[in-house]
Coordinates of C-alpha atoms in Angstrom, one line a residue:
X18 CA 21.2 -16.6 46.6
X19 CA 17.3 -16.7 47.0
X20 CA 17.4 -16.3 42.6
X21 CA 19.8 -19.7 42.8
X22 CA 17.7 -21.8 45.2
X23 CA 14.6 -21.0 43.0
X24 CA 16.6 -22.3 40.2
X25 CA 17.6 -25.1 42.3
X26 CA 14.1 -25.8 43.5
X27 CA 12.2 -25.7 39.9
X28 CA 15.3 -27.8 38.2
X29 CA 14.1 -30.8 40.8
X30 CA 11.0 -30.2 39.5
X31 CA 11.1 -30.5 36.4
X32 CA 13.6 -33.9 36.8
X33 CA 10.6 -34.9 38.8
X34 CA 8.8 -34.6 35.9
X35 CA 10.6 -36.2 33.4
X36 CA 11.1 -39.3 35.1
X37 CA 6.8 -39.9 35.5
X38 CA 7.0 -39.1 31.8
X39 CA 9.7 -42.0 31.0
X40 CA 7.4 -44.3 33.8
X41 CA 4.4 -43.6 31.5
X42 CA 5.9 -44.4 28.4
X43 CA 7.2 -47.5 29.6
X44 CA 4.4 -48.9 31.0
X45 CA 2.5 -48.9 27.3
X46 CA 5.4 -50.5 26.0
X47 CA 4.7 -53.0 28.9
X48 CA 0.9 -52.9 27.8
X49 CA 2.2 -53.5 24.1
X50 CA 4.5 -56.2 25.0
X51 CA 1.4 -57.9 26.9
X52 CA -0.8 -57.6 23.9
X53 CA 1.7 -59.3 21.4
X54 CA 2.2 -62.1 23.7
X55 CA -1.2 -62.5 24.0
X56 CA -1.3 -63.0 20.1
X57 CA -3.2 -59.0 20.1
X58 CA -0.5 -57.2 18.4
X59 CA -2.7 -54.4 16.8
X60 CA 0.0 -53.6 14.3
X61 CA -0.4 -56.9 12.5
X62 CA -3.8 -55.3 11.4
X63 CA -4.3 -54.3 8.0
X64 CA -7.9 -52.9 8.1
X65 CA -11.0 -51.5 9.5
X66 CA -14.2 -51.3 7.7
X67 CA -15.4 -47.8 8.5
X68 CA -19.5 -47.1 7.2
X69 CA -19.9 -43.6 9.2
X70 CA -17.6 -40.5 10.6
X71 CA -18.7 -38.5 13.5
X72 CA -20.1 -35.5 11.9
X73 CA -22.2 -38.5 9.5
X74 CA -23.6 -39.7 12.7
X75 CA -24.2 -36.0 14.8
X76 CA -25.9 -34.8 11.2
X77 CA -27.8 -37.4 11.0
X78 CA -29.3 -38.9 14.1
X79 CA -32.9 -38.8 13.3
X80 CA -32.0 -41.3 10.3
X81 CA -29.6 -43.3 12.1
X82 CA -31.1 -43.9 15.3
X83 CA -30.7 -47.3 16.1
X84 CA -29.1 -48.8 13.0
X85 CA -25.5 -50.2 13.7
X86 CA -22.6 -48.4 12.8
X87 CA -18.7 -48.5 12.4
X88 CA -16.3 -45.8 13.2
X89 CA -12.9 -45.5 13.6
X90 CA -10.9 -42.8 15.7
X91 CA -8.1 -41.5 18.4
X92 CA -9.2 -42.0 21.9
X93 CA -9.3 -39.0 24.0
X94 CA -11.4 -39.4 26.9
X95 CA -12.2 -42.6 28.7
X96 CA -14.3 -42.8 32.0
X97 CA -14.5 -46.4 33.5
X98 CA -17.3 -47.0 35.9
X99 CA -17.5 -50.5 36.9
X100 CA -19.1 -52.6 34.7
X101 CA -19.8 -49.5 32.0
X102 CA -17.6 -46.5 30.9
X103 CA -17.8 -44.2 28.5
X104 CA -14.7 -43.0 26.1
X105 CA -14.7 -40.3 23.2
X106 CA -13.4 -40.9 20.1
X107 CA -12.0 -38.7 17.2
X108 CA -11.7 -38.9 13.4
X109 CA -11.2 -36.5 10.8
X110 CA -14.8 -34.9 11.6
X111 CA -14.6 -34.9 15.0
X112 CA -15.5 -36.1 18.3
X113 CA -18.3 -38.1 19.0
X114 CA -19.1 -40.7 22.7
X115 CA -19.3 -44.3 22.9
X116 CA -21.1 -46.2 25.5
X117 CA -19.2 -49.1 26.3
X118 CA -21.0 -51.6 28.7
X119 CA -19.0 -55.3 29.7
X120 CA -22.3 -56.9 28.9
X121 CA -22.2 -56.0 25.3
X122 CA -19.1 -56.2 23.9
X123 CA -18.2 -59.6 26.7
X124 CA -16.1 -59.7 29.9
X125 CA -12.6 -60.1 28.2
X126 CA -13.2 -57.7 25.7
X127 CA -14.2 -55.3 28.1
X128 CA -11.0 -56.0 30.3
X129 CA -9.2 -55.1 27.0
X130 CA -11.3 -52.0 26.8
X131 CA -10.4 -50.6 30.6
X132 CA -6.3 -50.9 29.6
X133 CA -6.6 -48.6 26.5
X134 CA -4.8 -45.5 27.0
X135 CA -5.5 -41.9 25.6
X136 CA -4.1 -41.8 22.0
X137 CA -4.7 -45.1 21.3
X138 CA -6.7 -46.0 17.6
X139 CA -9.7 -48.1 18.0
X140 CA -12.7 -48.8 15.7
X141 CA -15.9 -49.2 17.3
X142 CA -19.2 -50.8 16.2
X143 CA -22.9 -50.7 17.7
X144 CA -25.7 -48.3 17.5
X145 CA -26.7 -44.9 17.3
X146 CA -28.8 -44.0 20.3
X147 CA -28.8 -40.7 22.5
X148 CA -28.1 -40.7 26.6
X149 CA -30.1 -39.4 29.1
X150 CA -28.6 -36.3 29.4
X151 CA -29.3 -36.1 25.3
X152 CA -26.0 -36.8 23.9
X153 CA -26.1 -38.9 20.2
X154 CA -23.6 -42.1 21.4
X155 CA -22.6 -44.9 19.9
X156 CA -23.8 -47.6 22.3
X157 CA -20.7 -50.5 21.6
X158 CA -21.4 -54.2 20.7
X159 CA -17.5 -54.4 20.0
X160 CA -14.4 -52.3 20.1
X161 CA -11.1 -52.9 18.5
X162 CA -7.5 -51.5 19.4
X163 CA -6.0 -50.8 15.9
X164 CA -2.9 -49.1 16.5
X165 CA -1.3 -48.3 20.0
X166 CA 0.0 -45.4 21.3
X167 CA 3.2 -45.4 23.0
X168 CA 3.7 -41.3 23.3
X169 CA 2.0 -39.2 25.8
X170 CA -0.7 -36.9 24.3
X171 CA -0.4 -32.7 25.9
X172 CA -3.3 -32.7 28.6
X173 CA -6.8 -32.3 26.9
X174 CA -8.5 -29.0 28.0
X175 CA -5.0 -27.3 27.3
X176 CA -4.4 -28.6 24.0
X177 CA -0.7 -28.4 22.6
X178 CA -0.6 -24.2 23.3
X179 CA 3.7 -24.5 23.0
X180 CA 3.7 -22.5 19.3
X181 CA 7.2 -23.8 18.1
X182 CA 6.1 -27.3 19.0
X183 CA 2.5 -26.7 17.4
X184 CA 4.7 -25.8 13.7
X185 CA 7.4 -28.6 14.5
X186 CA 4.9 -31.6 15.2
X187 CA 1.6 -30.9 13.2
X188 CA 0.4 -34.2 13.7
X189 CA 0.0 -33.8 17.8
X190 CA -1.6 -29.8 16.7
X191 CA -3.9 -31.7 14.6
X192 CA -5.2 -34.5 17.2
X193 CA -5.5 -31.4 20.1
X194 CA -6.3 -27.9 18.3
X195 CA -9.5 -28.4 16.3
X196 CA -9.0 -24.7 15.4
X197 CA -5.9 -25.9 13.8
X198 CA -7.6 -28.7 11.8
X199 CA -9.9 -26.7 10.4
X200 CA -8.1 -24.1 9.2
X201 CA -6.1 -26.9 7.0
X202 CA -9.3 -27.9 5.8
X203 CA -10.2 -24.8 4.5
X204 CA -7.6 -24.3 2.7
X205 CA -7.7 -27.4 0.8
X206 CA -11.4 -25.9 0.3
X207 CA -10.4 -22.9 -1.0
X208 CA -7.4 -24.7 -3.3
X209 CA -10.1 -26.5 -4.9
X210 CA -12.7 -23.6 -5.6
X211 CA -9.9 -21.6 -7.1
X212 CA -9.0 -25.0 -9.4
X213 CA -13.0 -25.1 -9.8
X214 CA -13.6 -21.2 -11.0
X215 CA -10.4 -21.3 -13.3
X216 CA -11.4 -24.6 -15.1
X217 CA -15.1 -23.7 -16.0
X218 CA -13.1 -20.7 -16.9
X219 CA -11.7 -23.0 -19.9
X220 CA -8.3 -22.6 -18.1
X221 CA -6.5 -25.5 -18.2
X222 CA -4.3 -26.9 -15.0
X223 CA -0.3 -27.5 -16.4
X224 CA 3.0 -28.6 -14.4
X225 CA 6.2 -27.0 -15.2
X226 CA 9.8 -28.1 -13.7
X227 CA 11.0 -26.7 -10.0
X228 CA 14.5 -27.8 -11.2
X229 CA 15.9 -25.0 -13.4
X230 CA 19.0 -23.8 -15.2
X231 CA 17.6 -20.0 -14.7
X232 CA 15.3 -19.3 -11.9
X233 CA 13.9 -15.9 -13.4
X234 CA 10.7 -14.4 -13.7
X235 CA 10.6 -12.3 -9.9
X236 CA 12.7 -10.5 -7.8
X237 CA 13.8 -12.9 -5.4
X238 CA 17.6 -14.7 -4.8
X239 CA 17.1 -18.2 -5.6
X240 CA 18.1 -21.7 -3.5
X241 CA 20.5 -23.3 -5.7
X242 CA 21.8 -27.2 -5.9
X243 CA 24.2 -30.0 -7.9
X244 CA 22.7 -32.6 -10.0
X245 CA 24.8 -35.4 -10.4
X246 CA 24.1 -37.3 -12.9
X247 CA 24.5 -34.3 -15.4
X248 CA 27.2 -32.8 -13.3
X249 CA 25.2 -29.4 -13.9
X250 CA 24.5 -26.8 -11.0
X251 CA 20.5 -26.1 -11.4
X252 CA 18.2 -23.3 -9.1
X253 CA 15.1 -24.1 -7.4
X254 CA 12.1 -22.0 -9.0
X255 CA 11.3 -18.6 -7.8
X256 CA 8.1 -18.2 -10.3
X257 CA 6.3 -19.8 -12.1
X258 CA 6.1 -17.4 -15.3
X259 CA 8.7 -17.7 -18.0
X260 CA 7.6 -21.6 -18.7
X261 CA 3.8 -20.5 -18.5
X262 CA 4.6 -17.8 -21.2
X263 CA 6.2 -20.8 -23.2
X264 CA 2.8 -22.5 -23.1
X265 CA 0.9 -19.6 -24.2
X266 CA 3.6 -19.4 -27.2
X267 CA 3.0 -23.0 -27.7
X268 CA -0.9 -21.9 -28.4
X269 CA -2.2 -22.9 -25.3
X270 CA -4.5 -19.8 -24.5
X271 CA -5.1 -20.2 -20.9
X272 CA -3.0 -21.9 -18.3
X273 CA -2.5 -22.2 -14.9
X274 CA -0.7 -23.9 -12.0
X275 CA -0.7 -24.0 -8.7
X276 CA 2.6 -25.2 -6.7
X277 CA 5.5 -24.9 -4.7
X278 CA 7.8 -22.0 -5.2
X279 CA 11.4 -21.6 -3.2
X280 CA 12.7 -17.9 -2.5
X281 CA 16.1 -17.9 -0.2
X282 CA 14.9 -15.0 2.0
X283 CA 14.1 -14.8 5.8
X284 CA 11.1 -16.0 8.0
X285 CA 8.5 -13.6 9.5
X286 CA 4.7 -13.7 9.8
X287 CA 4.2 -13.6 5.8
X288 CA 7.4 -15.3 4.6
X289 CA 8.6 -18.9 4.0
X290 CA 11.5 -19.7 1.5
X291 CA 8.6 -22.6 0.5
X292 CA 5.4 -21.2 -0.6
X293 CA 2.7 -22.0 -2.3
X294 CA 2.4 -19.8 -5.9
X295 CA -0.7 -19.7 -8.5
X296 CA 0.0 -18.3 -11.8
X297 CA -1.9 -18.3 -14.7
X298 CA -1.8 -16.4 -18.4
X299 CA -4.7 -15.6 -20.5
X300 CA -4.1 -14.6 -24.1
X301 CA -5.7 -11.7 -26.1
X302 CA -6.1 -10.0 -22.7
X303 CA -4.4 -7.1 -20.7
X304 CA -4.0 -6.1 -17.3
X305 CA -7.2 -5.0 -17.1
X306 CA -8.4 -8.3 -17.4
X307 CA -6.9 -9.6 -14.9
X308 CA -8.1 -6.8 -12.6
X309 CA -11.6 -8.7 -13.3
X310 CA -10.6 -11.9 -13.2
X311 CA -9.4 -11.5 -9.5
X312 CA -12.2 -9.7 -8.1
X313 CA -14.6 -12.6 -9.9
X314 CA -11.7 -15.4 -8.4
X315 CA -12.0 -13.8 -5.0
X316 CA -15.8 -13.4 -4.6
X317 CA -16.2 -16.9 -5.9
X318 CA -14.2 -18.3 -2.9
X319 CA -15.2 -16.7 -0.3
X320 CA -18.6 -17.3 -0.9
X321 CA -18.3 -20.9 -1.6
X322 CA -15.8 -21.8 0.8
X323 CA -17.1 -18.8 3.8
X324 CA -20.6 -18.5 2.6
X325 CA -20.0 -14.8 2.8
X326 CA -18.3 -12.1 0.2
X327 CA -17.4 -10.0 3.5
X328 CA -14.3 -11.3 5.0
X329 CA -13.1 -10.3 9.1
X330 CA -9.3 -10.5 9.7
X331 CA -7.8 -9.7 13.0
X332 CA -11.5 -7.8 13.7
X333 CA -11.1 -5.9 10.7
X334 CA -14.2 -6.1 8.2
X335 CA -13.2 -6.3 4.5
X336 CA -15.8 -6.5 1.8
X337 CA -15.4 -8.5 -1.5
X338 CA -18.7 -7.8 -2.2
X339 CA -18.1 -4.3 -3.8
X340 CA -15.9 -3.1 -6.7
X341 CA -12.0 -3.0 -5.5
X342 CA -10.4 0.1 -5.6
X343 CA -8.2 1.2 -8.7
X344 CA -5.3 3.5 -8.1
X345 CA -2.0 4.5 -9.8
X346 CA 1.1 3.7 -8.0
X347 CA 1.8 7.9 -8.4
X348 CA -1.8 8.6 -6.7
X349 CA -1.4 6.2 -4.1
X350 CA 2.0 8.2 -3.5
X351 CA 0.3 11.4 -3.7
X352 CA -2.6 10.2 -1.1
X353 CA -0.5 8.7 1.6
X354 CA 2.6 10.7 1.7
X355 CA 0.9 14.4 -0.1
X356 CA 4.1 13.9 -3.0
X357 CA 3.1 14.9 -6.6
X358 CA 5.6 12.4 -8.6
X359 CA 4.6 14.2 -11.6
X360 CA 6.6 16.8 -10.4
X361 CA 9.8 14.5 -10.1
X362 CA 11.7 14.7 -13.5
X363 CA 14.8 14.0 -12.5
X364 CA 16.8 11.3 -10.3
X365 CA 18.7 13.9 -8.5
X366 CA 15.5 15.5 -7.2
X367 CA 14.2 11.9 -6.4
X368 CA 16.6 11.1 -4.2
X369 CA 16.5 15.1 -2.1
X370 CA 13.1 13.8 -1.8
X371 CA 13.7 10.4 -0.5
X372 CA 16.7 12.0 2.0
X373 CA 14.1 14.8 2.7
X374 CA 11.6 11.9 4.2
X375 CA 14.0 9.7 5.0
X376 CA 13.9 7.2 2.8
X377 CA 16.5 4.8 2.6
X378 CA 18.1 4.2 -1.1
X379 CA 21.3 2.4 -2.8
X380 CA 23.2 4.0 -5.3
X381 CA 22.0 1.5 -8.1
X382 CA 18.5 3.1 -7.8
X383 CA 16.7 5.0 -10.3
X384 CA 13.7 7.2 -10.4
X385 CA 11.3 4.7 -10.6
X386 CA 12.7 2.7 -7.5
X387 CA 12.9 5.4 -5.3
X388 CA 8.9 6.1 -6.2
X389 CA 8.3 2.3 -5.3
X390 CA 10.0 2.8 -1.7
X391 CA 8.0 6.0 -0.9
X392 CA 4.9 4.1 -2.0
X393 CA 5.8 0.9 0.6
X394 CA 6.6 3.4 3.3
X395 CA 3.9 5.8 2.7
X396 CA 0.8 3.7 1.4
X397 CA 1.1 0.0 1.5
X398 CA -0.2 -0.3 5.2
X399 CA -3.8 1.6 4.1
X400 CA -4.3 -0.2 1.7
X401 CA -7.0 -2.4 4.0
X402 CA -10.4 -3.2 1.7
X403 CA -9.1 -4.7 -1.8
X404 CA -7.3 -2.3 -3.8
X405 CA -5.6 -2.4 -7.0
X406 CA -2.4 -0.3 -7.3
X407 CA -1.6 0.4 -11.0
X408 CA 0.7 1.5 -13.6
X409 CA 4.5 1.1 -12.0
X410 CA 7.3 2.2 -12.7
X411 CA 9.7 0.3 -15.5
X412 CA 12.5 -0.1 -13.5
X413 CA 10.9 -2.5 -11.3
X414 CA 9.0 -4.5 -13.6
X415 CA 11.3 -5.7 -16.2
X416 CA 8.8 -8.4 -17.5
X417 CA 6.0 -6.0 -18.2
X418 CA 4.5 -4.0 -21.5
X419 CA 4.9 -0.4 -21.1
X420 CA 2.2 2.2 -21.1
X421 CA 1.9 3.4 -24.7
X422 CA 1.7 6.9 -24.1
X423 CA 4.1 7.0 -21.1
X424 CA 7.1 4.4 -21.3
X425 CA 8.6 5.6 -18.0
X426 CA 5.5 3.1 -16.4
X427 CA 4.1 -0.4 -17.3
X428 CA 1.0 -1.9 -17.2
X429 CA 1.3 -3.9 -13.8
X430 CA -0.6 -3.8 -10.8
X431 CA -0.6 -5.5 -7.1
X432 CA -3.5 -6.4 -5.0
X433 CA -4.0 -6.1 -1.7
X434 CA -5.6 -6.0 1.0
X435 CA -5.2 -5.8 4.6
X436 CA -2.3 -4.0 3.9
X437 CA -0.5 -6.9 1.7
X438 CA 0.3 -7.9 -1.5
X439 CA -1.8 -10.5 -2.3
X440 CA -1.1 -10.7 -6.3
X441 CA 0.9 -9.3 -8.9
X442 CA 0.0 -9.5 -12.2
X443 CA 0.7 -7.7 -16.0
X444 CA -0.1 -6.8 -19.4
X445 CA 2.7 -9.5 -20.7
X446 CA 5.5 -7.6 -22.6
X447 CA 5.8 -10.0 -26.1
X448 CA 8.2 -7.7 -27.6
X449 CA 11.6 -9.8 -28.2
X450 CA 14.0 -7.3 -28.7
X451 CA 12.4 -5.1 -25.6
X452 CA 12.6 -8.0 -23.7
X453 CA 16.4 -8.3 -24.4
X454 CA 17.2 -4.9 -23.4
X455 CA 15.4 -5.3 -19.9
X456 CA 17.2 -8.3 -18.9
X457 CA 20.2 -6.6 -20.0
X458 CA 19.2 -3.9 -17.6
X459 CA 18.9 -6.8 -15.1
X460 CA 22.2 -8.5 -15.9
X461 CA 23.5 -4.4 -15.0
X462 CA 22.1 -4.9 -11.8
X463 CA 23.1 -8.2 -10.8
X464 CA 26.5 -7.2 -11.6
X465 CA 26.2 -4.2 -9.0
X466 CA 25.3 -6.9 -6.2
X467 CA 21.3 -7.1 -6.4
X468 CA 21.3 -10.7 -5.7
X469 CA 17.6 -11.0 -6.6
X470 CA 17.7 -9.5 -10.5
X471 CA 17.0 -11.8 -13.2
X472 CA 19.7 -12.8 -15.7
X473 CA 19.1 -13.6 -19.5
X474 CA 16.8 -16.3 -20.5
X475 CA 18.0 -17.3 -24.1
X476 CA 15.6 -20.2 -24.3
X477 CA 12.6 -17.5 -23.5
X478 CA 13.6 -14.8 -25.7
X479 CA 13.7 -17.6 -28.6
X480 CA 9.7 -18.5 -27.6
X481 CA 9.2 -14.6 -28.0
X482 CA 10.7 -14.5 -31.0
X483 CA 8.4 -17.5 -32.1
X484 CA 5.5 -14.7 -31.2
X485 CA 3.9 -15.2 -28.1
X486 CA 0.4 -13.5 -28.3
X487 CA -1.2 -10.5 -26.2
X488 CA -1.4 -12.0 -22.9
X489 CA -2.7 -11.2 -19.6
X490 CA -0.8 -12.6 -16.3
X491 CA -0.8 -12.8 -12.7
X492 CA 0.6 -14.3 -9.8
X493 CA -1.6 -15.0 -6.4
X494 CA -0.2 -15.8 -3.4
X495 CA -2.2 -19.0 -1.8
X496 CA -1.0 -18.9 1.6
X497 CA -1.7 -15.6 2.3
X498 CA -5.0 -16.2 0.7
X499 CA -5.4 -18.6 2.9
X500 CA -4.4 -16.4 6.3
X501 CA -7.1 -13.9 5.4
X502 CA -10.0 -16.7 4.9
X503 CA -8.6 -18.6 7.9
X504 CA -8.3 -15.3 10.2
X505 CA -4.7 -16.6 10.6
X506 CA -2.4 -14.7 12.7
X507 CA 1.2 -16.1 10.9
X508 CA 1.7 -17.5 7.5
X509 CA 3.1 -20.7 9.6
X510 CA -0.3 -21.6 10.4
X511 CA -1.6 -22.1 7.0
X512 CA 1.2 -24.2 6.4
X513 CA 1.0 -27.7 7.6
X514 CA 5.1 -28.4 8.2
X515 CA 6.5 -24.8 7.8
X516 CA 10.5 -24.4 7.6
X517 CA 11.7 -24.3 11.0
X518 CA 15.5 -24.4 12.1
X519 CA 16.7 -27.8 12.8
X520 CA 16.8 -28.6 17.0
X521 CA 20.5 -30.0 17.3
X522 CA 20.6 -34.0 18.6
X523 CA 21.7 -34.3 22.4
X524 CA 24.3 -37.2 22.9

């Protein structure tokens, strides 16, 4: 009974609530309505001639003291005393004080100036000068209502701290968190010093189509859609491979792109079906190229974009600065879980291992898988200060060139860190007939219900066929790039409007 009443008592609450929140809302539209009949509408207004931003302004005081300035921003604090007040403003730098006295911008003006409410867009002009208590202000000759605000901003020194509402309306996490701004700034950063490293790398930057017939090229079970107009069912991409490798056919030696990929898979702290991918294929090269590449790539954006080649995630220290770690898929097997795969000839005795240590297997599975499932139970989570893991088995890799002098593995390897895969990439297998046989090993599969094997790309086999070069490949993952360098907890914070289930309308 008590349980009910405390129900009772916190439901009136919170209808208590709702209806101050309505009242608030209704009086700016009443503040709104006043301003258009006044002939004020500030949504008539087309522009605002900005000369500084905040950071400009706090950066440069000793240069700018007393010249005249404009600036545009959010309102988020206003504090009207009389005949002066103060408000602060924010723009895309951040926040920075305004002085706003009725004797300098005029009595009306100022009366204007006392109804503005928190959210509200103004632009500001008047001159740099510092308070008593030593703040650089902008001391206001005029101030203009832009845009208004008819929504209620969370309260200030809380910020918008409801997570779910922080990933469904970005643009109110933006305005409160500056954590949360910054961390999208930094990624744009590091997007552009990875663009920046490959192209005075004589890479060049290429687009290939997100609508296609066969979405092959990784292990993943692909979205899928109707085009109309050719009355043709197409995929969504999963990878950005097989039309890179086209390029590098087509004689253009080193590509990349950077771009959206879809995978049809669940949500957790590392996965969204839409992510960000960058591939990129270097001819005449092998895997072992691309082991250098990446450590080069990596260094060169932390240090531009962090300052720093030594990296903290989560309070762990990882250092970019020093030569990553090579190891062999089988020696990474033998370190973590103390099993010599060397030993394993057969898949019968692959699999009284895997029941012997209780790893989970399907019947489809071969040697080689079953040796990829000890290594993601057994080693994947030490794998903390950047590590190459090298040379996997075949039956999980059925774009890649085998070893020459042991076909049972190919010449891949993954990098991570932190315990995550943070790239894939491959000596390129350019052998045509090979290539036919492994997608025919894949067709096997999908016919046994792996809903994430490739099927046969006759279009692809054709360029190899044409001769596609020795190449070198690889695969990064951007967002979880991004997480490490941004110290983010959830791959949903590195993405500005993550995929979030849809909130059902109330009638």
């Amino acid at each position: 009974m008590a349980e009910q009443q405390k129900n009772t008592q916190n439901n009136q609450q919170n209808n208590k609530k709702e209806p101050d929140m309505n009242q608030l809302r209704k009086v700016r539209r009443e503040k709104l309505s006043e301003l258009q009949a006044s002939g004020k509408n500030p949504f008539v207004i087309t522009k605002y001639d900005v000369t500084h931003h905040a950071s400009d302004i706090l950066e440069r005081y000793e240069e700018l003291e007393g010249q005249k300035v404009t600036l545009a921003g959010r309102v988020m604090q206003k504090r009207v005393m009389g005949k002066a007040s103060f408000c602060n403003v924010l723009d895309q730098t951040g926040n920075i004080q305004s002085y706003v006295a009725r004797d300098s911008i005029g009595e009306e003006e100022y009366k204007d100036f006392k109804k503005l409410d928190i959210g509200d867009i103004v632009g500001l002009e008047g001159e740099v000068f510092k308070t008593k208590t030593g703040e650089i202000s902008i001391h206001a000759s005029a101030v203009k209502l832009l845009s208004k605000s008819l929504q209620i901003l969370p309260e200030k020194y809380h910020g918008l701290t409801n997570t779910d509402m922080r990933y469904r309306q970005r643009y109110v996490d933006l305005i409160m968190n500056m954590e949360s701004r910054d961390t999208f700034i930094k990624r744009s950063k590091i997007i552009s010093a990875i663009r920046r490293y490959l192209d005075g790398q004589g890479f060049l930057e290429v687009e290939t189509p997100m609508l296609v017939s066969n979405a092959g090229g990784a292990a993943a079970r692909p979205f899928e859609t109707h085009f109309n107009a050719l009355d043709e069912d197409f995929k969504l991409r999963i990878s950005l491979e097989l039309y890179l490798k086209r390029l590098i056919v087509g004689g253009l030696e080193r590509v990349y792109e950077i771009g959206r990929v879809f995978r049809n898979e669940g949500l957790d702290t590392r996965h969204n079906p839409e992510f960000t991918l960058m591939e990129l294929y270097q001819a005449y090269t092998d895997y072992n190229g691309m082991m250098d590449l990446t450590e080069s790539l990596y260094r060169h954006v932390a240090q531009e974009v962090l300052g720093t080649t030594t990296i903290v995630y989560n309070d762990v220290e990882m250092d970019l600065g020093k030569p990553f770690e090579r190891i062999t898929m089988v020696d990474a097997v033998k370190k973590y879980a103390d099993v010599d795969w060397n030993d394993v000839e057969t898949l019968e005795q692959a699999r009284e291992l895997a029941d012997k240590f209780h790893i989970e297997y399907e019947e489809r599975h071969k040697k080689g898988d079953i040796l990829s499932l000890f290594f993601e139970e057994f080693a994947e989570e030490h794998l903390i200060q950047p590590t190459f893991v090298m040379d996997h088995p075949i039956e999980i890799s059925p774009l890649t060139k085998k070893k020459p002098n042991d076909p049972e593995y190919v010449e891949r390897f993954e990098f991570f860190m932190n315990g995550w895969e943070m790239a894939n990439a491959y000596s390129e297998l350019n052998d045509p007939i090979d290539q036919r046989e492994r997608f025919k090993a894949q067709e096997e599969l999908l016919a046994q219900g792996d809903e994430e094997a490739n099927t046969t790309d006759e279009d692809f086999l054709n360029a190899l066929e044409i001769g596609m070069p020795p190449t070198g490949g690889i695969g990064f993952g951007i967002d979880r790039m991004c997480m490490l360098l941004t110290d983010s907890a959830a791959i949903r914070d590195v993405l500005l409007f993550p995929t979030m289930k849809s909130i059902p309308n109330r009638d």
